[in-house]
Short mmCIF file of C-alpha atoms and ligand atoms in Angstrom, two decimals:
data_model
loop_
_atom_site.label_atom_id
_atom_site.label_comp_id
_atom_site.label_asym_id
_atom_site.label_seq_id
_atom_site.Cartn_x
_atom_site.Cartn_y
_atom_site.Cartn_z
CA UNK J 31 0.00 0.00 0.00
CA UNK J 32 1.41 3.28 -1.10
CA UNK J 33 1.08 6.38 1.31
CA UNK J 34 -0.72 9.42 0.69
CA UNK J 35 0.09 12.83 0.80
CA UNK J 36 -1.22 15.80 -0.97
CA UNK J 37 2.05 17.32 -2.40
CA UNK J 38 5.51 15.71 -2.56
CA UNK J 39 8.58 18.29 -2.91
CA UNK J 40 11.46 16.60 -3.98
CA UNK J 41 14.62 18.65 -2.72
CA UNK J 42 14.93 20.36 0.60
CA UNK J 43 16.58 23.31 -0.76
CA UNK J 44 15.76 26.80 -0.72
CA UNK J 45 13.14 26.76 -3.33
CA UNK J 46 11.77 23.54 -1.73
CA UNK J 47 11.48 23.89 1.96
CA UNK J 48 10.15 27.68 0.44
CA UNK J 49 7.16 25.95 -1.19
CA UNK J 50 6.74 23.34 1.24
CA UNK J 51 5.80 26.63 4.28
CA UNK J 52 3.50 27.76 2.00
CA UNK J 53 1.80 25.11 0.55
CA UNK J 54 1.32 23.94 4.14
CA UNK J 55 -0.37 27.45 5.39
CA UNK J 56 -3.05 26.06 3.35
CA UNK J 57 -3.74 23.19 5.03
CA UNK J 58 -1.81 20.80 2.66
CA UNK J 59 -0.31 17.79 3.70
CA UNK J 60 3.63 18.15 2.73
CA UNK J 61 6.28 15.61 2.40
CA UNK J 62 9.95 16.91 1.35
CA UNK J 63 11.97 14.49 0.23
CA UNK J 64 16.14 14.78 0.08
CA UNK J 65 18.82 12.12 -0.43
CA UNK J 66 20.91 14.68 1.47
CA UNK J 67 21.54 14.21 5.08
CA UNK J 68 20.99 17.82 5.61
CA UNK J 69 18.56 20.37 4.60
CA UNK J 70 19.48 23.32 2.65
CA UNK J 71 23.54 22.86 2.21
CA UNK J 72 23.70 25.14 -0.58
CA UNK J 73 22.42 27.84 1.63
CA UNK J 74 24.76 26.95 4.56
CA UNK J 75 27.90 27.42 2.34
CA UNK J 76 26.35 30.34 0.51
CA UNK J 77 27.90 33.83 0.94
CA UNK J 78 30.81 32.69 2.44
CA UNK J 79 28.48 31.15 5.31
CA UNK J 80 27.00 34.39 6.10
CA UNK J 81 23.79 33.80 3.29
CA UNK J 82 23.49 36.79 0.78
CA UNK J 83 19.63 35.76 1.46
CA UNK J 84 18.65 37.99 -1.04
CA UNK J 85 19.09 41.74 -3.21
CA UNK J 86 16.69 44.48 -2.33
CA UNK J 87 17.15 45.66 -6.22
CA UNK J 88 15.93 42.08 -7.39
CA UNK J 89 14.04 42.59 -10.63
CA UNK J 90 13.60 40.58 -14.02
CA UNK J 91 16.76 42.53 -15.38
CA UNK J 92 18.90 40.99 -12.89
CA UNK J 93 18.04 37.62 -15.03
CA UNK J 94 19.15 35.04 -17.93
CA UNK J 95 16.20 33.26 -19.34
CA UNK J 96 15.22 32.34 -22.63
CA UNK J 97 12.26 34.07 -22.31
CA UNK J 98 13.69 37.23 -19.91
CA UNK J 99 9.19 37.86 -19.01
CA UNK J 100 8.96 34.78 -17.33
CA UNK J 101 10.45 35.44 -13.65
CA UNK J 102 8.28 38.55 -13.59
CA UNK J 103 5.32 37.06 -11.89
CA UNK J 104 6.66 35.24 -9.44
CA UNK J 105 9.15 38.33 -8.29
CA UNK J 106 6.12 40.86 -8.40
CA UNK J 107 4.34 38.34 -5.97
CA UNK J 108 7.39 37.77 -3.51
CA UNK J 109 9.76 40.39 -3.12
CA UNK J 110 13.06 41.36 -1.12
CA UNK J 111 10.99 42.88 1.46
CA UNK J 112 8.59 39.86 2.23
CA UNK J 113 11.94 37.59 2.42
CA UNK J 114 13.44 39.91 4.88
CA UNK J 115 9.75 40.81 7.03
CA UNK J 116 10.27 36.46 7.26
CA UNK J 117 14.02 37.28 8.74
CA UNK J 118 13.15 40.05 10.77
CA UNK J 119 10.12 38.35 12.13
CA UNK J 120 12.52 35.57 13.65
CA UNK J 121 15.11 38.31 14.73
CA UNK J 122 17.88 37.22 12.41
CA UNK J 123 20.27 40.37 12.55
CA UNK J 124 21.24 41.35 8.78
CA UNK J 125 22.99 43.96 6.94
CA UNK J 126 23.37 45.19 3.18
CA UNK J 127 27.73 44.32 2.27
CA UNK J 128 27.05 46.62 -1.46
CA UNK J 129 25.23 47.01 -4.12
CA UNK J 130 21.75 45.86 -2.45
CA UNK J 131 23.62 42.43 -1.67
CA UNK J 132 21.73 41.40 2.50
CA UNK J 133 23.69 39.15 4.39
CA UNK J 134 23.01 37.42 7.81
CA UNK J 135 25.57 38.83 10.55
CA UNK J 136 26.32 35.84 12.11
CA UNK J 137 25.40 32.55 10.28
CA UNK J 138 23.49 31.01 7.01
CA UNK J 139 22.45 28.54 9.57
CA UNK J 140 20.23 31.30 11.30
CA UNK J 141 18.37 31.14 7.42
CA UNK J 142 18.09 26.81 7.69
CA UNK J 143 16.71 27.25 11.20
CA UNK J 144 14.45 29.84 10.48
CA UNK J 145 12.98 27.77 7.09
CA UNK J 146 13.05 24.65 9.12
CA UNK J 147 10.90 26.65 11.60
CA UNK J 148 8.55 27.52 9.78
CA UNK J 149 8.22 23.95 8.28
CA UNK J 150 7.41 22.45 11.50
CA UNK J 151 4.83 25.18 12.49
CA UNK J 152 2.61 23.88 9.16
CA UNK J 153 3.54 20.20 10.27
CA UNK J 154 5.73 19.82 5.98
CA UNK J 155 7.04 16.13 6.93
CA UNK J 156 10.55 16.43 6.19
CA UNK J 157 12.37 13.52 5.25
CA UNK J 158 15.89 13.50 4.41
CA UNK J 159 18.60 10.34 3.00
CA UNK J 160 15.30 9.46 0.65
CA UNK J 161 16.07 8.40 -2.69
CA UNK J 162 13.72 8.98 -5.43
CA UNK J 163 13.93 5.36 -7.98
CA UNK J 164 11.38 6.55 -9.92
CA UNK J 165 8.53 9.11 -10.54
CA UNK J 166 5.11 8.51 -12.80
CA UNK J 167 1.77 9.60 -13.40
CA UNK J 168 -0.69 7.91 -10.90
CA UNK J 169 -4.62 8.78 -11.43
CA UNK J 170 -5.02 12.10 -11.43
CA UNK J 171 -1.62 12.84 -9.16
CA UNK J 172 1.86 11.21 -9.09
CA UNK J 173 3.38 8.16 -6.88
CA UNK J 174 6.98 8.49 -6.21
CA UNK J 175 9.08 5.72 -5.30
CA UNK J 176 11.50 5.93 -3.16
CA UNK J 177 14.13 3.84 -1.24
CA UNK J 178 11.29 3.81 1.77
CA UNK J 179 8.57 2.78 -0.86
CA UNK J 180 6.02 4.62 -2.81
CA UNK J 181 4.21 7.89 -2.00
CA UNK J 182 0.85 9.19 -3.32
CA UNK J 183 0.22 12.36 -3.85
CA UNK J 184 -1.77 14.96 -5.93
CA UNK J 185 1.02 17.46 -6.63
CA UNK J 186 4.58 17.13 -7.53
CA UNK J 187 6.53 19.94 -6.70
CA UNK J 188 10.21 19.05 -8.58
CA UNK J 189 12.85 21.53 -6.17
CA UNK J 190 16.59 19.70 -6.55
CA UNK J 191 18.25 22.33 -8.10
CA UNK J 192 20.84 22.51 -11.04
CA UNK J 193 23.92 20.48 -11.91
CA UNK J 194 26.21 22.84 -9.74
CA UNK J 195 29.32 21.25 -7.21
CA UNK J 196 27.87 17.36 -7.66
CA UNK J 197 30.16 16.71 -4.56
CA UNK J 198 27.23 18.40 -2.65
CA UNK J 199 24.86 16.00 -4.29
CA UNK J 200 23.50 17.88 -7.20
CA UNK J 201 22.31 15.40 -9.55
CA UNK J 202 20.27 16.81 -12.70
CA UNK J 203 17.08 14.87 -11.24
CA UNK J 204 14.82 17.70 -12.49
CA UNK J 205 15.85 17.45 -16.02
CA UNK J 206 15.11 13.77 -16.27
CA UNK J 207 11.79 13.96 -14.60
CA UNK J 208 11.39 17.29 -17.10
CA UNK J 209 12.04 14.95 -20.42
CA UNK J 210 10.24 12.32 -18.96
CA UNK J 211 6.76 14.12 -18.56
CA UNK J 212 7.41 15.79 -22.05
CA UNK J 213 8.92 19.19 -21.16
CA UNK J 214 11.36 21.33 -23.34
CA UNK J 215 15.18 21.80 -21.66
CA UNK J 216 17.25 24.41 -22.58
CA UNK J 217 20.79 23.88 -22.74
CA UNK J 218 22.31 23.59 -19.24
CA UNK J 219 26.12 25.50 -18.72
CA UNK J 220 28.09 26.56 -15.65
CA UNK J 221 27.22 30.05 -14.61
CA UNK J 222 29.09 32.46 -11.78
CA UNK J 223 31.99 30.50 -12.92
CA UNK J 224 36.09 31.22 -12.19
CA UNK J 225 37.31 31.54 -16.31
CA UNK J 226 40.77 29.74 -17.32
CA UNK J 227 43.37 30.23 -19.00
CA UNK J 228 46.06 28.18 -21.28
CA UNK J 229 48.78 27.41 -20.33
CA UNK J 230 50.52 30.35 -22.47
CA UNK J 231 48.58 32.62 -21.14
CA UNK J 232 48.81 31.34 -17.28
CA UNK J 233 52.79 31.80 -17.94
CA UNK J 234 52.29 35.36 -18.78
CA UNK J 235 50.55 36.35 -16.24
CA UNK J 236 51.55 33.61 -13.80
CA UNK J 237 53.43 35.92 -11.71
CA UNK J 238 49.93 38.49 -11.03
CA UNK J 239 48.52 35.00 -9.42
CA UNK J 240 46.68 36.63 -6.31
CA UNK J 241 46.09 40.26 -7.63
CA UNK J 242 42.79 41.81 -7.35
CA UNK J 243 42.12 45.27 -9.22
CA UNK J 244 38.71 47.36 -9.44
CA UNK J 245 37.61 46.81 -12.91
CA UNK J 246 34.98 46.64 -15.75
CA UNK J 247 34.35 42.98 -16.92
CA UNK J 248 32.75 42.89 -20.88
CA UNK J 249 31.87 40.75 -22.77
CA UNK J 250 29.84 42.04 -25.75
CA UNK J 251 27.20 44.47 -24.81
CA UNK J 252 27.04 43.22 -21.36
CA UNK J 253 29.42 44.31 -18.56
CA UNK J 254 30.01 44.22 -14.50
CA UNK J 255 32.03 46.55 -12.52
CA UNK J 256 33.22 44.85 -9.59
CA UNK J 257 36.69 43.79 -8.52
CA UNK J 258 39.00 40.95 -10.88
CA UNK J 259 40.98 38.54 -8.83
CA UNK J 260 43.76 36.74 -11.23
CA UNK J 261 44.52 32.90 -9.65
CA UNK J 262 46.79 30.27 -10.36
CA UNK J 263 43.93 28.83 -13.56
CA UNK J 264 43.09 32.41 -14.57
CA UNK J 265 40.39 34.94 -13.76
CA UNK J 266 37.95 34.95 -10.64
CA UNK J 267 36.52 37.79 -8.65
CA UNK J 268 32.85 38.97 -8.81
CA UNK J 269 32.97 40.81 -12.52
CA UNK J 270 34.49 37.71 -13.66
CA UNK J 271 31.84 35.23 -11.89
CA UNK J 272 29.40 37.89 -13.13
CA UNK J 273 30.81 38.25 -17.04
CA UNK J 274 30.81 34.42 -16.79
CA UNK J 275 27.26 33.67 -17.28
CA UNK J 276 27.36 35.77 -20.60
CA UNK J 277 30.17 34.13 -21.78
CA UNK J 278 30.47 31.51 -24.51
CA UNK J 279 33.64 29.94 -25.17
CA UNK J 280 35.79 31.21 -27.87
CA UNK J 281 34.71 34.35 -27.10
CA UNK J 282 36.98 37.40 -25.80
CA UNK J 283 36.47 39.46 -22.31
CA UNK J 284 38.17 43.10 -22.13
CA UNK J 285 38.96 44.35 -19.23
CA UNK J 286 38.81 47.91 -18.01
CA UNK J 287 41.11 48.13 -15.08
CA UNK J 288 40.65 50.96 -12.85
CA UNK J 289 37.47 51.93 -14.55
CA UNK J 290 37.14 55.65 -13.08
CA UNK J 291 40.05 57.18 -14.31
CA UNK J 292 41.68 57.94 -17.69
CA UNK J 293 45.25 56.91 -17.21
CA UNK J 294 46.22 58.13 -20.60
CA UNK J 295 45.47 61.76 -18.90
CA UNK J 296 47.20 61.02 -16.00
CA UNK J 297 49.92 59.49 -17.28
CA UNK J 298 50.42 62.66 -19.54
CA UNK J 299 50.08 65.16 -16.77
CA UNK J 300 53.14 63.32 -14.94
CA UNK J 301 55.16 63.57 -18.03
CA UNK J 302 54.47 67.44 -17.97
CA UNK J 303 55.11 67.97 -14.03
CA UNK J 304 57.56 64.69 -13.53
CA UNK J 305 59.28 64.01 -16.52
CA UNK J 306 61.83 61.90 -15.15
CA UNK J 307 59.54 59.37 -13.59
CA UNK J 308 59.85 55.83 -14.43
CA UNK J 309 57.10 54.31 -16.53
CA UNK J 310 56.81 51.60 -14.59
CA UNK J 311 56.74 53.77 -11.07
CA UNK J 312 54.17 56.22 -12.68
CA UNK J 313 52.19 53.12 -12.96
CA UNK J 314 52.56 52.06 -9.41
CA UNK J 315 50.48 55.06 -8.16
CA UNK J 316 47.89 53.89 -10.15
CA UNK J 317 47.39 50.35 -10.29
CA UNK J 318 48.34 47.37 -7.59
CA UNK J 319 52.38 47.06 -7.67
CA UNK J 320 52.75 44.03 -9.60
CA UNK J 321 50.04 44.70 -12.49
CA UNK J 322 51.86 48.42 -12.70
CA UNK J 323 55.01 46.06 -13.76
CA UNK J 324 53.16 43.54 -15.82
CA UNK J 325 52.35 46.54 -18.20
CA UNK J 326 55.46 48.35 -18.19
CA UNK J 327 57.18 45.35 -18.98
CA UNK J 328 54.54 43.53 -21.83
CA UNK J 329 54.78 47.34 -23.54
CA UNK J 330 58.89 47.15 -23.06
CA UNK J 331 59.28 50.94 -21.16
CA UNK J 332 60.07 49.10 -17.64
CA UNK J 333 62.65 51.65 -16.84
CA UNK J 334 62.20 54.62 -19.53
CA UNK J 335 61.50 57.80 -18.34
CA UNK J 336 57.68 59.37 -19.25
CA UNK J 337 59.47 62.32 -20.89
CA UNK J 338 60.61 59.85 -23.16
CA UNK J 339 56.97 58.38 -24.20
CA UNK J 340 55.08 60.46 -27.27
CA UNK J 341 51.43 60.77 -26.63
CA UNK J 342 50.99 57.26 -29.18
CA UNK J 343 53.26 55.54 -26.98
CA UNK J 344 51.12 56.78 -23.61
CA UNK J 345 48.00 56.34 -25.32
CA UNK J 346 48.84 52.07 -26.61
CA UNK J 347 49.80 51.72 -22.86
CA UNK J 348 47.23 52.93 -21.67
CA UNK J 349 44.80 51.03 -23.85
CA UNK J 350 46.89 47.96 -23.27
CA UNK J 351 45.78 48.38 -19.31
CA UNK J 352 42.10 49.67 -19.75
CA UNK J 353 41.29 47.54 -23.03
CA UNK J 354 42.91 44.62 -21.62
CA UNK J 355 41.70 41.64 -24.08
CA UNK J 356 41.43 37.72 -23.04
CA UNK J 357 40.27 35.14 -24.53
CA UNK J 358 39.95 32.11 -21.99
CA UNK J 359 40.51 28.90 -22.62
CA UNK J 360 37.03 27.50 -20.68
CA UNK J 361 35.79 27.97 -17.17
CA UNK J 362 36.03 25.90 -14.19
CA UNK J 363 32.71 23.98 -15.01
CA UNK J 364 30.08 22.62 -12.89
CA UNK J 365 32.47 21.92 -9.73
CA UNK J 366 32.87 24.88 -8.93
CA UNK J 367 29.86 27.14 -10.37
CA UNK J 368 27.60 28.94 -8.49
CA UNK J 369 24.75 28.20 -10.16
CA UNK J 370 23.46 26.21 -13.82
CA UNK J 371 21.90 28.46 -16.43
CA UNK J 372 19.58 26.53 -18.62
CA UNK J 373 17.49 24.16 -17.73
CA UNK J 374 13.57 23.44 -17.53
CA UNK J 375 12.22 25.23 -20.65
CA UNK J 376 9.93 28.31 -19.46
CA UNK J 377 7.35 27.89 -22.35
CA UNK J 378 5.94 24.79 -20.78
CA UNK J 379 5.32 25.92 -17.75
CA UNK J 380 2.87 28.65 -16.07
CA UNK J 381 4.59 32.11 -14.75
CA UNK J 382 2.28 32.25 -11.94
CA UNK J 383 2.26 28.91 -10.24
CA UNK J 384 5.14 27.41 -11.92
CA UNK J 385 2.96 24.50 -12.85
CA UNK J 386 3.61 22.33 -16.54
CA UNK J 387 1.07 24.13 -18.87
CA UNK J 388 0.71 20.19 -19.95
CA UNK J 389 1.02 17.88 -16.89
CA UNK J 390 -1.80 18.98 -13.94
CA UNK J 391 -0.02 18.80 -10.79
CA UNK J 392 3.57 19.10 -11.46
CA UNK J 393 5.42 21.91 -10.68
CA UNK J 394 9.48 22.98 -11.14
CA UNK J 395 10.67 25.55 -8.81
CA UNK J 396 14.18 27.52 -7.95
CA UNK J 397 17.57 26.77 -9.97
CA UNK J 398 16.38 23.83 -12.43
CA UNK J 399 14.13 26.27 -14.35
CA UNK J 400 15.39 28.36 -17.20
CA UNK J 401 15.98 31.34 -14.95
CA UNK J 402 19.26 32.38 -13.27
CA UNK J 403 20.54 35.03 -11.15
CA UNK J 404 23.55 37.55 -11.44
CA UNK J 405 26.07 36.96 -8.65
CA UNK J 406 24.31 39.06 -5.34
CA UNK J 407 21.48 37.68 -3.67
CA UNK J 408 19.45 37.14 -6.78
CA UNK J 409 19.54 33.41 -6.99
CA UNK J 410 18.24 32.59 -3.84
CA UNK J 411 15.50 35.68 -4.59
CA UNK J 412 14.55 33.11 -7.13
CA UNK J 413 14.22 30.26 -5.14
CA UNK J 414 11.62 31.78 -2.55
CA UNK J 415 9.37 33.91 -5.37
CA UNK J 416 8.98 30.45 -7.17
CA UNK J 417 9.17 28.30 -4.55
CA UNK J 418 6.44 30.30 -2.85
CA UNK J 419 4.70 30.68 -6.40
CA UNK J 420 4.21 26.91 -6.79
CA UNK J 421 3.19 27.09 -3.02
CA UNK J 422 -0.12 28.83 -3.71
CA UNK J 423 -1.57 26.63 -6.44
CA UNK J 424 0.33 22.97 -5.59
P1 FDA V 1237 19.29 23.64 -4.15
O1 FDA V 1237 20.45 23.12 -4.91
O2 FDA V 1237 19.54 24.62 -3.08
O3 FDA V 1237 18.47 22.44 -3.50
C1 FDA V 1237 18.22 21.24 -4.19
C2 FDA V 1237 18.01 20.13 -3.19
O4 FDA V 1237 17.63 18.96 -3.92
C3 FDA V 1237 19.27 19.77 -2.43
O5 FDA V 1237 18.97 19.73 -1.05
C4 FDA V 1237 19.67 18.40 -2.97
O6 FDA V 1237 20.25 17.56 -2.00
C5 FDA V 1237 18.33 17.85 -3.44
N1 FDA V 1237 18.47 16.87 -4.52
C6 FDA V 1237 19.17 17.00 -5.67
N2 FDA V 1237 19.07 15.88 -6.40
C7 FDA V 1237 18.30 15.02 -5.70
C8 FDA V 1237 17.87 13.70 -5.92
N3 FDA V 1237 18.23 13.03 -7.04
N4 FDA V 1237 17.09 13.09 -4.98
C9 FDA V 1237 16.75 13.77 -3.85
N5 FDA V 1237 17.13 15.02 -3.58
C10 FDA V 1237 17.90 15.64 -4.50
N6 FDA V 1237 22.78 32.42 -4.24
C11 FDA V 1237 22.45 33.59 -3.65
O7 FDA V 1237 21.41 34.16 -3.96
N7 FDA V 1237 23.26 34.11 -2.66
C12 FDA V 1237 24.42 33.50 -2.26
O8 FDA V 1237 25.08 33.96 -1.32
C13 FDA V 1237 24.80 32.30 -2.93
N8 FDA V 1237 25.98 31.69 -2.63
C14 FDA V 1237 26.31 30.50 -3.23
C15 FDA V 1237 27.51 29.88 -2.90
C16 FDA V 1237 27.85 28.66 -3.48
C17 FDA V 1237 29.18 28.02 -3.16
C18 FDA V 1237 26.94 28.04 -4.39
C19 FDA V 1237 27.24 26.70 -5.00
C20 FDA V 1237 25.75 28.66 -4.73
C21 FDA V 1237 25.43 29.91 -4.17
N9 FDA V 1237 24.23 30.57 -4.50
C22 FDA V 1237 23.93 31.76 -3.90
C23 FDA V 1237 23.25 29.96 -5.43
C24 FDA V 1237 22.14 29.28 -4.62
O9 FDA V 1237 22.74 28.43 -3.67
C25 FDA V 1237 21.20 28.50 -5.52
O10 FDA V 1237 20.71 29.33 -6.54
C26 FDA V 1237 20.01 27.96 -4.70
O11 FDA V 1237 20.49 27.13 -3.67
C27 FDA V 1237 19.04 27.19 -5.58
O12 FDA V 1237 18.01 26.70 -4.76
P2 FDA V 1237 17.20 25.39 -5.14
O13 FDA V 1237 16.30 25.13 -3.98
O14 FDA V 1237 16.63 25.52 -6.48
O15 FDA V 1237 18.29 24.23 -5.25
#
């Protein structure tokens, strides 16, 4: 005899447990299912383990979809501000790091135990090291098998995420159960993704391994300003993680380095009142030490004097710094991305509840969907507007 339930969530992520609080408010009997041993990891290692919960700019622009209209209900109907009423309400202390980016003070965990919370106070049955063997249509609802035995239940509300770090179980479940009931996929890729670099490359800029400039990330119309970090593989930082969901390979990034200023200007106004400055010094009072080097020497002046320089020569260095063109060799894939872009085609399923326009009763919520966040708070924005979307109607 299989049990019954009214709505099975399978993944106890932020999307799921999300969905699983407000499906229960309405008197629905929840089970969330995880083959994790823990609820919500993802969240627990997110933001450095202080949870950048969400971004109190969230919109539809901060957002790669296929169809960019898609998120727009679901955002409108859960914003910023009713994720952090939820926070304040259980007197998690927060504050906004930059650019709209809230973060707990102390601990992600203080997000878990607040989600977990309000799972228990609508009695969602959580149930965690359950693996799902199969999923089909059963009457009008679903039965899920799992390694416990089968579950009935009306809805089936499909929460396990993207194909991002497998070591912390990701597992592309959603996409299977996706094809399986007839649903488009788009193509999945890495997104908020370190770049590399060849192993030319990585020996010509080896020695800048651990350097972090201010800078503007492009790649063609699209850009970030936030800081670059170059590493031992190649390019990191947030404008790269940022630039890296644009970016298709074989394509170039330029970088402008120290975005603010004109250091063709600059550097001409210390040839007029300091003549006899090195390049590479000059340089130095502009950029990090080692990058000021790095230029003087790829544009051969390390040691020549700025008197020496004509404006052409001032004006290809200066390019060479705030035009700075890569093209990398790949990124660091799925084992280290943030997040997956791609993923459950939007056209088959509702905006509003997140339900298959063609299957009754099943739903796809957070990070498996087509829709995916810049770097900031965005993602998990995602997760609770969908998760809470599918929560209503499931
Ligand atoms: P999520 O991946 O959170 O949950 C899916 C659940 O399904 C997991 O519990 C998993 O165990 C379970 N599952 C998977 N396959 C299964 C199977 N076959 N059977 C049973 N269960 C299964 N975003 C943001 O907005 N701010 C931030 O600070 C960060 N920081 C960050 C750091 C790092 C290191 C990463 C990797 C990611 C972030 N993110 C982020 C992104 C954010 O974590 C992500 O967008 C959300 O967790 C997505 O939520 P979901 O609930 O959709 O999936």
């Amino acid at each position: 005899m299989a049990e019954k339930t009214d709505v099975v969530i399978i993944g106890a992520g932020a999307a799921g447990m999300m969905c699983a609080i407000e499906a229960g408010k309405r008197g629905r009997r929840v089970a969330v299912l995880d083959h994790a041993k823990a609820p919500g990891e993802k969240i627990r290692i997110s933001g450095g383990g202080r949870c950048n919960f969400t971004n109190i700019h969230a919109g539809p622009k901060n957002f790669l979809s296929t169809n960019p209209h898609f998120s727009k209900s679901a955002l409108a109907r859960y914003t910023p501000r009713d994720f952090l009423a939820l926070v304040e309400k259980h007197g998690i202390a927060w504050h906004e790091k930059t650019l709209g980016q809230l973060f707990c003070d102390h601990s992600a965990k203080d997000i878990i135990k607040m989600l977990l919370s309000e799972m228990r106070d609508v009695h969602a049955d959580l149930r965690l090291e359950t693996a799902i063997e199969s999923v089909e249509r059963h009457g009008a609802g679903f039965r899920v098998m799992t390694g416990e035995g089968p579950i009935d239940a009306q809805s089936l509300v499909v929460a396990s995420g993207g194909k991002s770090i497998p070591k912390m179980g990701a597992t592309g479940l959603a996409y299977r159960i996706a094809e399986q009931f007839g649903l488009g996929l788009i193509e999945t890729r890495p997104g908020l993704v370190p770049l590399t670099l060849d192993p030319a490359q990585l020996e010509a800029i080896g020695e800048l391994a651990g350097v972090a400039a201010d800078a503007e990330a492009r790649s063609g119309k699209t850009a970030f300003r936030e800081a670059v970090l170059i590493t031992h593989r190649g390019l990191s930082g947030p404008a790269i993680l940022q630039i890296s969901s644009y970016w298709r390979e074989g394509q170039e990034i330029v970088l402008r380095l120290m975005p603010d200023i004109d250091i063709a200007a600059i550097l001409k106004e210390i040839r007029r009142t300091h003549g006899k400055q090195a390049v590479q010094t000059a340089l130095g009072d502009i950029l990090p030490r080692r990058l000021a080097q790095f230029f003087a020497d790829g544009a051969k002046l390390t040691g020549r004097q700025l008197a020496d320089l004509s404006d052409k020569a001032i004006n290809q260095l200066a390019t060479s710094i705030q035009a700075w063109t890569i093209k990398p060799a790949g990124s660091e894939g799925y084992r280290t991305a943030e997040v997956t872009l791609g993923g459950v085609d939007t056209n088959g399923l509702d905006s509003k509840t997140m339900q298959a326009k063609a299957v009754p009763g099943l739903y796809f919520v957070g990070e498996c969907v087509d829709v995916t966040g810049w770097l900031g708070g965005y993602n998990f924005q995602w997760a609770w507007a969908s998760g809470f979307a599918a929560g209503q109607d499931a």
